[in-house]
Amino acid sequence: MPAPIEFYFDFSSPYGYLASELVDAIAERHGRNAIWHAVVLDATYQSQDRIRIPTHMMRSEYVMRDVERSAGYYGLPYKAPAHPSLHTELAARVFQWLGDRQPQQARDFGHGVFRALFTEDRNIADAAVLQELATKAGMSEADFHTVQTDGTTKTRLKAEIDVAQARGVFGSPFFIVEGERFWGVDRLPQLERWLEKGAY
């Protein structure tokens, strides 16, 4: 099996949402797997000298229109959330917990979270909303409570984020394949070209 596409995202990223709806099909077309990694960019990189899109810019008229236009281009549903800068740590912890045990359930949960925020304008920082989405993905109430209260899930997420940082991940979405890094949903055509013909 060729090297997988490593897909890094923050659940608050509208571009991450768009990528989440596209990356698996791209991987399948090229006989690869896509491995999803949830990170929390604000919590991780706020003290780092990294490239980040400031919150006020993410709320700008241009970005709001760009995401809407991009969703239309890809034929994806999209509704601009009223509060786009929600804290996503708990969602990422649930995703990571599921991913370590049932990757497909984690992916189902990831789709649910992204769609809840960017097509239904739901509050994905609300534990009740996340529990509902986790239950739909096959997670028990007891396991969800464990993720909420057990400090080891924070440690596990931090380890995932530390690896991302060490690999040079600084935004959402971010892709790594065969050591090559691609930042942004607008780099997916370049990524797919790389998968088709190799380095250029």
PDB file of C-alpha atoms in Angstrom:
ATOM      1  CA  MET A   1       0.000   0.000   0.000  1.00  0.00           C
ATOM      2  CA  PRO A   2       1.448   3.419  -0.937  1.00  0.00           C
ATOM      3  CA  ALA A   3       2.039   5.997   1.781  1.00  0.00           C
ATOM      4  CA  PRO A   4      -1.161   7.461   3.248  1.00  0.00           C
ATOM      5  CA  ILE A   5      -2.337  11.041   3.077  1.00  0.00           C
ATOM      6  CA  GLU A   6      -1.986  12.516   6.562  1.00  0.00           C
ATOM      7  CA  PHE A   7      -4.827  15.015   7.024  1.00  0.00           C
ATOM      8  CA  TYR A   8      -4.541  17.520   9.893  1.00  0.00           C
ATOM      9  CA  PHE A   9      -7.447  19.775  10.813  1.00  0.00           C
ATOM     10  CA  ASP A  10      -9.017  21.934  13.484  1.00  0.00           C
ATOM     11  CA  PHE A  11     -12.778  21.512  13.837  1.00  0.00           C
ATOM     12  CA  SER A  12     -13.242  25.305  13.862  1.00  0.00           C
ATOM     13  CA  SER A  13     -11.743  25.648  10.375  1.00  0.00           C
ATOM     14  CA  PRO A  14     -14.242  26.089   7.521  1.00  0.00           C
ATOM     15  CA  TYR A  15     -11.514  25.118   5.065  1.00  0.00           C
ATOM     16  CA  GLY A  16     -10.901  22.034   7.183  1.00  0.00           C
ATOM     17  CA  TYR A  17     -14.581  21.196   6.763  1.00  0.00           C
ATOM     18  CA  LEU A  18     -14.318  21.454   2.985  1.00  0.00           C
ATOM     19  CA  ALA A  19     -11.209  19.279   2.961  1.00  0.00           C
ATOM     20  CA  SER A  20     -12.874  16.671   5.176  1.00  0.00           C
ATOM     21  CA  GLU A  21     -15.525  16.168   2.514  1.00  0.00           C
ATOM     22  CA  LEU A  22     -12.946  15.722  -0.258  1.00  0.00           C
ATOM     23  CA  VAL A  23      -9.819  14.030   1.052  1.00  0.00           C
ATOM     24  CA  ASP A  24     -11.107  10.460   1.324  1.00  0.00           C
ATOM     25  CA  ALA A  25     -12.293  10.399  -2.279  1.00  0.00           C
ATOM     26  CA  ILE A  26      -8.915  11.721  -3.430  1.00  0.00           C
ATOM     27  CA  ALA A  27      -7.124   9.035  -1.433  1.00  0.00           C
ATOM     28  CA  GLU A  28      -9.381   6.318  -2.828  1.00  0.00           C
ATOM     29  CA  ARG A  29      -8.823   7.445  -6.415  1.00  0.00           C
ATOM     30  CA  HIS A  30      -5.113   6.915  -5.925  1.00  0.00           C
ATOM     31  CA  GLY A  31      -5.203   3.692  -3.975  1.00  0.00           C
ATOM     32  CA  ARG A  32      -4.247   5.295  -0.679  1.00  0.00           C
ATOM     33  CA  ASN A  33      -5.645   5.751   2.788  1.00  0.00           C
ATOM     34  CA  ALA A  34      -6.315   9.106   4.414  1.00  0.00           C
ATOM     35  CA  ILE A  35      -5.376   9.274   8.081  1.00  0.00           C
ATOM     36  CA  TRP A  36      -7.212  12.003   9.976  1.00  0.00           C
ATOM     37  CA  HIS A  37      -5.598  13.972  12.812  1.00  0.00           C
ATOM     38  CA  ALA A  38      -7.532  16.480  14.947  1.00  0.00           C
ATOM     39  CA  VAL A  39      -5.472  19.342  16.393  1.00  0.00           C
ATOM     40  CA  VAL A  40      -6.313  22.523  18.292  1.00  0.00           C
ATOM     41  CA  LEU A  41      -4.373  25.306  16.663  1.00  0.00           C
ATOM     42  CA  ASP A  42      -5.191  28.196  18.991  1.00  0.00           C
ATOM     43  CA  ALA A  43      -4.257  26.270  22.105  1.00  0.00           C
ATOM     44  CA  THR A  44      -1.073  24.922  20.579  1.00  0.00           C
ATOM     45  CA  TYR A  45       0.385  27.727  18.569  1.00  0.00           C
ATOM     46  CA  GLN A  46      -0.644  30.858  20.431  1.00  0.00           C
ATOM     47  CA  SER A  47       2.866  31.191  21.872  1.00  0.00           C
ATOM     48  CA  GLN A  48       4.657  30.050  18.730  1.00  0.00           C
ATOM     49  CA  ASP A  49       6.081  32.177  15.948  1.00  0.00           C
ATOM     50  CA  ARG A  50       3.964  30.424  13.350  1.00  0.00           C
ATOM     51  CA  ILE A  51       1.826  31.399  10.412  1.00  0.00           C
ATOM     52  CA  ARG A  52      -1.731  31.675  11.677  1.00  0.00           C
ATOM     53  CA  ILE A  53      -4.852  33.296  10.320  1.00  0.00           C
ATOM     54  CA  PRO A  54      -6.049  35.758  12.986  1.00  0.00           C
ATOM     55  CA  THR A  55      -9.596  35.436  14.244  1.00  0.00           C
ATOM     56  CA  HIS A  56     -10.599  38.836  12.889  1.00  0.00           C
ATOM     57  CA  MET A  57      -9.387  37.820   9.438  1.00  0.00           C
ATOM     58  CA  MET A  58     -11.328  34.557   9.578  1.00  0.00           C
ATOM     59  CA  ARG A  59     -14.425  36.655  10.209  1.00  0.00           C
ATOM     60  CA  SER A  60     -13.645  39.070   7.403  1.00  0.00           C
ATOM     61  CA  GLU A  61     -16.043  39.652   4.544  1.00  0.00           C
ATOM     62  CA  TYR A  62     -13.536  38.181   2.100  1.00  0.00           C
ATOM     63  CA  VAL A  63     -13.023  34.894   3.961  1.00  0.00           C
ATOM     64  CA  MET A  64     -16.725  34.473   4.614  1.00  0.00           C
ATOM     65  CA  ARG A  65     -17.424  34.911   0.910  1.00  0.00           C
ATOM     66  CA  ASP A  66     -14.443  32.783  -0.101  1.00  0.00           C
ATOM     67  CA  VAL A  67     -15.625  29.817   1.970  1.00  0.00           C
ATOM     68  CA  GLU A  68     -19.152  30.186   0.606  1.00  0.00           C
ATOM     69  CA  ARG A  69     -17.822  30.358  -2.939  1.00  0.00           C
ATOM     70  CA  SER A  70     -15.467  27.417  -2.398  1.00  0.00           C
ATOM     71  CA  ALA A  71     -18.286  25.289  -1.000  1.00  0.00           C
ATOM     72  CA  GLY A  72     -20.340  26.111  -4.068  1.00  0.00           C
ATOM     73  CA  TYR A  73     -17.430  25.241  -6.332  1.00  0.00           C
ATOM     74  CA  TYR A  74     -17.085  21.812  -4.736  1.00  0.00           C
ATOM     75  CA  GLY A  75     -20.847  21.263  -4.558  1.00  0.00           C
ATOM     76  CA  LEU A  76     -20.862  21.070  -0.761  1.00  0.00           C
ATOM     77  CA  PRO A  77     -23.522  22.369   1.630  1.00  0.00           C
ATOM     78  CA  TYR A  78     -22.408  25.277   3.787  1.00  0.00           C
ATOM     79  CA  LYS A  79     -23.999  27.670   6.257  1.00  0.00           C
ATOM     80  CA  ALA A  80     -21.786  30.287   7.871  1.00  0.00           C
ATOM     81  CA  PRO A  81     -21.863  29.709  11.643  1.00  0.00           C
ATOM     82  CA  ALA A  82     -22.827  32.563  13.908  1.00  0.00           C
ATOM     83  CA  HIS A  83     -19.847  31.828  16.181  1.00  0.00           C
ATOM     84  CA  PRO A  84     -17.042  30.412  14.034  1.00  0.00           C
ATOM     85  CA  SER A  85     -14.275  30.609  16.657  1.00  0.00           C
ATOM     86  CA  LEU A  86     -15.508  27.960  19.058  1.00  0.00           C
ATOM     87  CA  HIS A  87     -13.061  26.125  21.290  1.00  0.00           C
ATOM     88  CA  THR A  88     -12.555  22.629  19.893  1.00  0.00           C
ATOM     89  CA  GLU A  89     -10.474  20.797  22.506  1.00  0.00           C
ATOM     90  CA  LEU A  90     -13.203  18.447  23.698  1.00  0.00           C
ATOM     91  CA  ALA A  91     -14.227  17.587  20.135  1.00  0.00           C
ATOM     92  CA  ALA A  92     -10.593  16.815  19.310  1.00  0.00           C
ATOM     93  CA  ARG A  93     -10.211  14.685  22.443  1.00  0.00           C
ATOM     94  CA  VAL A  94     -13.300  12.644  21.580  1.00  0.00           C
ATOM     95  CA  PHE A  95     -12.040  12.233  18.025  1.00  0.00           C
ATOM     96  CA  GLN A  96      -8.625  11.104  19.230  1.00  0.00           C
ATOM     97  CA  TRP A  97     -10.113   8.631  21.722  1.00  0.00           C
ATOM     98  CA  LEU A  98     -12.252   7.093  19.006  1.00  0.00           C
ATOM     99  CA  GLY A  99      -9.416   7.144  16.511  1.00  0.00           C
ATOM    100  CA  ASP A 100      -7.205   5.083  18.808  1.00  0.00           C
ATOM    101  CA  ARG A 101      -9.919   2.414  19.027  1.00  0.00           C
ATOM    102  CA  GLN A 102     -12.297   2.622  16.069  1.00  0.00           C
ATOM    103  CA  PRO A 103     -10.914   4.809  13.243  1.00  0.00           C
ATOM    104  CA  GLN A 104     -14.106   4.614  11.200  1.00  0.00           C
ATOM    105  CA  GLN A 105     -16.178   5.762  14.167  1.00  0.00           C
ATOM    106  CA  ALA A 106     -13.732   8.633  14.618  1.00  0.00           C
ATOM    107  CA  ARG A 107     -14.196   9.612  10.996  1.00  0.00           C
ATOM    108  CA  ASP A 108     -17.969   9.427  11.316  1.00  0.00           C
ATOM    109  CA  PHE A 109     -17.761  11.602  14.419  1.00  0.00           C
ATOM    110  CA  GLY A 110     -15.457  14.035  12.610  1.00  0.00           C
ATOM    111  CA  HIS A 111     -17.899  14.411   9.748  1.00  0.00           C
ATOM    112  CA  GLY A 112     -20.691  14.906  12.246  1.00  0.00           C
ATOM    113  CA  VAL A 113     -18.852  17.681  14.078  1.00  0.00           C
ATOM    114  CA  PHE A 114     -17.856  19.523  10.936  1.00  0.00           C
ATOM    115  CA  ARG A 115     -21.341  19.300   9.451  1.00  0.00           C
ATOM    116  CA  ALA A 116     -22.971  20.330  12.719  1.00  0.00           C
ATOM    117  CA  LEU A 117     -20.944  23.548  12.743  1.00  0.00           C
ATOM    118  CA  PHE A 118     -20.777  24.390   9.051  1.00  0.00           C
ATOM    119  CA  THR A 119     -24.139  23.217   7.751  1.00  0.00           C
ATOM    120  CA  GLU A 120     -26.386  23.434  10.837  1.00  0.00           C
ATOM    121  CA  ASP A 121     -24.738  26.246  12.863  1.00  0.00           C
ATOM    122  CA  ARG A 122     -24.658  24.163  16.040  1.00  0.00           C
ATOM    123  CA  ASN A 123     -22.387  24.869  18.991  1.00  0.00           C
ATOM    124  CA  ILE A 124     -19.685  22.194  18.848  1.00  0.00           C
ATOM    125  CA  ALA A 125     -18.166  23.488  22.090  1.00  0.00           C
ATOM    126  CA  ASP A 126     -21.308  22.306  23.900  1.00  0.00           C
ATOM    127  CA  ALA A 127     -20.712  18.920  25.546  1.00  0.00           C
ATOM    128  CA  ALA A 128     -24.360  17.909  25.003  1.00  0.00           C
ATOM    129  CA  VAL A 129     -24.034  18.488  21.256  1.00  0.00           C
ATOM    130  CA  LEU A 130     -20.781  16.527  21.137  1.00  0.00           C
ATOM    131  CA  GLN A 131     -22.255  13.662  23.130  1.00  0.00           C
ATOM    132  CA  GLU A 132     -25.153  13.447  20.703  1.00  0.00           C
ATOM    133  CA  LEU A 133     -22.743  13.315  17.769  1.00  0.00           C
ATOM    134  CA  ALA A 134     -20.510  10.787  19.520  1.00  0.00           C
ATOM    135  CA  THR A 135     -23.497   8.556  20.254  1.00  0.00           C
ATOM    136  CA  LYS A 136     -24.460   8.618  16.574  1.00  0.00           C
ATOM    137  CA  ALA A 137     -20.905   7.530  15.763  1.00  0.00           C
ATOM    138  CA  GLY A 138     -21.208   4.565  18.150  1.00  0.00           C
ATOM    139  CA  MET A 139     -19.635   5.869  21.360  1.00  0.00           C
ATOM    140  CA  SER A 140     -21.231   4.951  24.674  1.00  0.00           C
ATOM    141  CA  GLU A 141     -22.300   7.524  27.235  1.00  0.00           C
ATOM    142  CA  ALA A 142     -19.822   6.073  29.735  1.00  0.00           C
ATOM    143  CA  ASP A 143     -16.929   6.403  27.301  1.00  0.00           C
ATOM    144  CA  PHE A 144     -17.892   9.967  26.492  1.00  0.00           C
ATOM    145  CA  HIS A 145     -17.904  10.779  30.198  1.00  0.00           C
ATOM    146  CA  THR A 146     -14.418   9.250  30.476  1.00  0.00           C
ATOM    147  CA  VAL A 147     -13.126  11.508  27.739  1.00  0.00           C
ATOM    148  CA  GLN A 148     -14.631  14.524  29.479  1.00  0.00           C
ATOM    149  CA  THR A 149     -13.160  13.796  32.878  1.00  0.00           C
ATOM    150  CA  ASP A 150     -10.020  11.720  32.413  1.00  0.00           C
ATOM    151  CA  GLY A 151      -6.861  13.796  32.204  1.00  0.00           C
ATOM    152  CA  THR A 152      -5.137  11.147  30.119  1.00  0.00           C
ATOM    153  CA  THR A 153      -7.230  12.181  27.119  1.00  0.00           C
ATOM    154  CA  LYS A 154      -5.750  15.674  27.372  1.00  0.00           C
ATOM    155  CA  THR A 155      -2.291  14.160  27.465  1.00  0.00           C
ATOM    156  CA  ARG A 156      -3.052  12.009  24.429  1.00  0.00           C
ATOM    157  CA  LEU A 157      -4.282  14.992  22.452  1.00  0.00           C
ATOM    158  CA  LYS A 158      -1.237  17.031  23.456  1.00  0.00           C
ATOM    159  CA  ALA A 159       1.008  14.241  22.186  1.00  0.00           C
ATOM    160  CA  GLU A 160      -0.822  14.275  18.845  1.00  0.00           C
ATOM    161  CA  ILE A 161      -0.434  18.034  18.618  1.00  0.00           C
ATOM    162  CA  ASP A 162       3.254  17.876  19.562  1.00  0.00           C
ATOM    163  CA  VAL A 163       3.842  15.432  16.708  1.00  0.00           C
ATOM    164  CA  ALA A 164       1.980  17.737  14.329  1.00  0.00           C
ATOM    165  CA  GLN A 165       4.097  20.678  15.415  1.00  0.00           C
ATOM    166  CA  ALA A 166       7.299  18.651  14.983  1.00  0.00           C
ATOM    167  CA  ARG A 167       6.192  17.766  11.446  1.00  0.00           C
ATOM    168  CA  GLY A 168       5.684  21.422  10.586  1.00  0.00           C
ATOM    169  CA  VAL A 169       1.887  21.560  10.666  1.00  0.00           C
ATOM    170  CA  PHE A 170       0.726  25.134  11.185  1.00  0.00           C
ATOM    171  CA  GLY A 171      -2.760  25.449   9.733  1.00  0.00           C
ATOM    172  CA  SER A 172      -5.998  23.701   8.835  1.00  0.00           C
ATOM    173  CA  PRO A 173      -6.326  21.833   6.612  1.00  0.00           C
ATOM    174  CA  PHE A 174      -2.791  20.523   6.292  1.00  0.00           C
ATOM    175  CA  PHE A 175      -1.718  17.450   4.343  1.00  0.00           C
ATOM    176  CA  ILE A 176       1.470  15.404   4.387  1.00  0.00           C
ATOM    177  CA  VAL A 177       2.187  12.664   1.877  1.00  0.00           C
ATOM    178  CA  GLU A 178       5.571  11.031   1.370  1.00  0.00           C
ATOM    179  CA  GLY A 179       7.124  13.830   3.403  1.00  0.00           C
ATOM    180  CA  GLU A 180       5.682  16.567   1.170  1.00  0.00           C
ATOM    181  CA  ARG A 181       3.516  19.160   2.906  1.00  0.00           C
ATOM    182  CA  PHE A 182       0.490  20.939   1.453  1.00  0.00           C
ATOM    183  CA  TRP A 183      -1.378  23.702   3.319  1.00  0.00           C
ATOM    184  CA  GLY A 184      -4.943  24.629   2.466  1.00  0.00           C
ATOM    185  CA  VAL A 185      -7.895  23.168   0.623  1.00  0.00           C
ATOM    186  CA  ASP A 186      -6.766  25.121  -2.441  1.00  0.00           C
ATOM    187  CA  ARG A 187      -3.655  22.901  -2.567  1.00  0.00           C
ATOM    188  CA  LEU A 188      -5.686  19.745  -3.137  1.00  0.00           C
ATOM    189  CA  PRO A 189      -5.185  19.919  -6.939  1.00  0.00           C
ATOM    190  CA  GLN A 190      -1.417  20.047  -6.355  1.00  0.00           C
ATOM    191  CA  LEU A 191      -1.671  17.164  -3.911  1.00  0.00           C
ATOM    192  CA  GLU A 192      -3.615  15.122  -6.411  1.00  0.00           C
ATOM    193  CA  ARG A 193      -1.095  15.951  -9.155  1.00  0.00           C
ATOM    194  CA  TRP A 194       1.662  14.697  -6.799  1.00  0.00           C
ATOM    195  CA  LEU A 195      -0.234  11.462  -6.281  1.00  0.00           C
ATOM    196  CA  GLU A 196      -0.711  11.001 -10.028  1.00  0.00           C
ATOM    197  CA  LYS A 197       2.808  11.716 -11.264  1.00  0.00           C
ATOM    198  CA  GLY A 198       5.127  12.063  -8.305  1.00  0.00           C
ATOM    199  CA  ALA A 199       7.405  14.922  -7.332  1.00  0.00           C
ATOM    200  CA  TYR A 200       7.614  18.063  -9.450  1.00  0.00           C
TER     201      TYR A 200
END
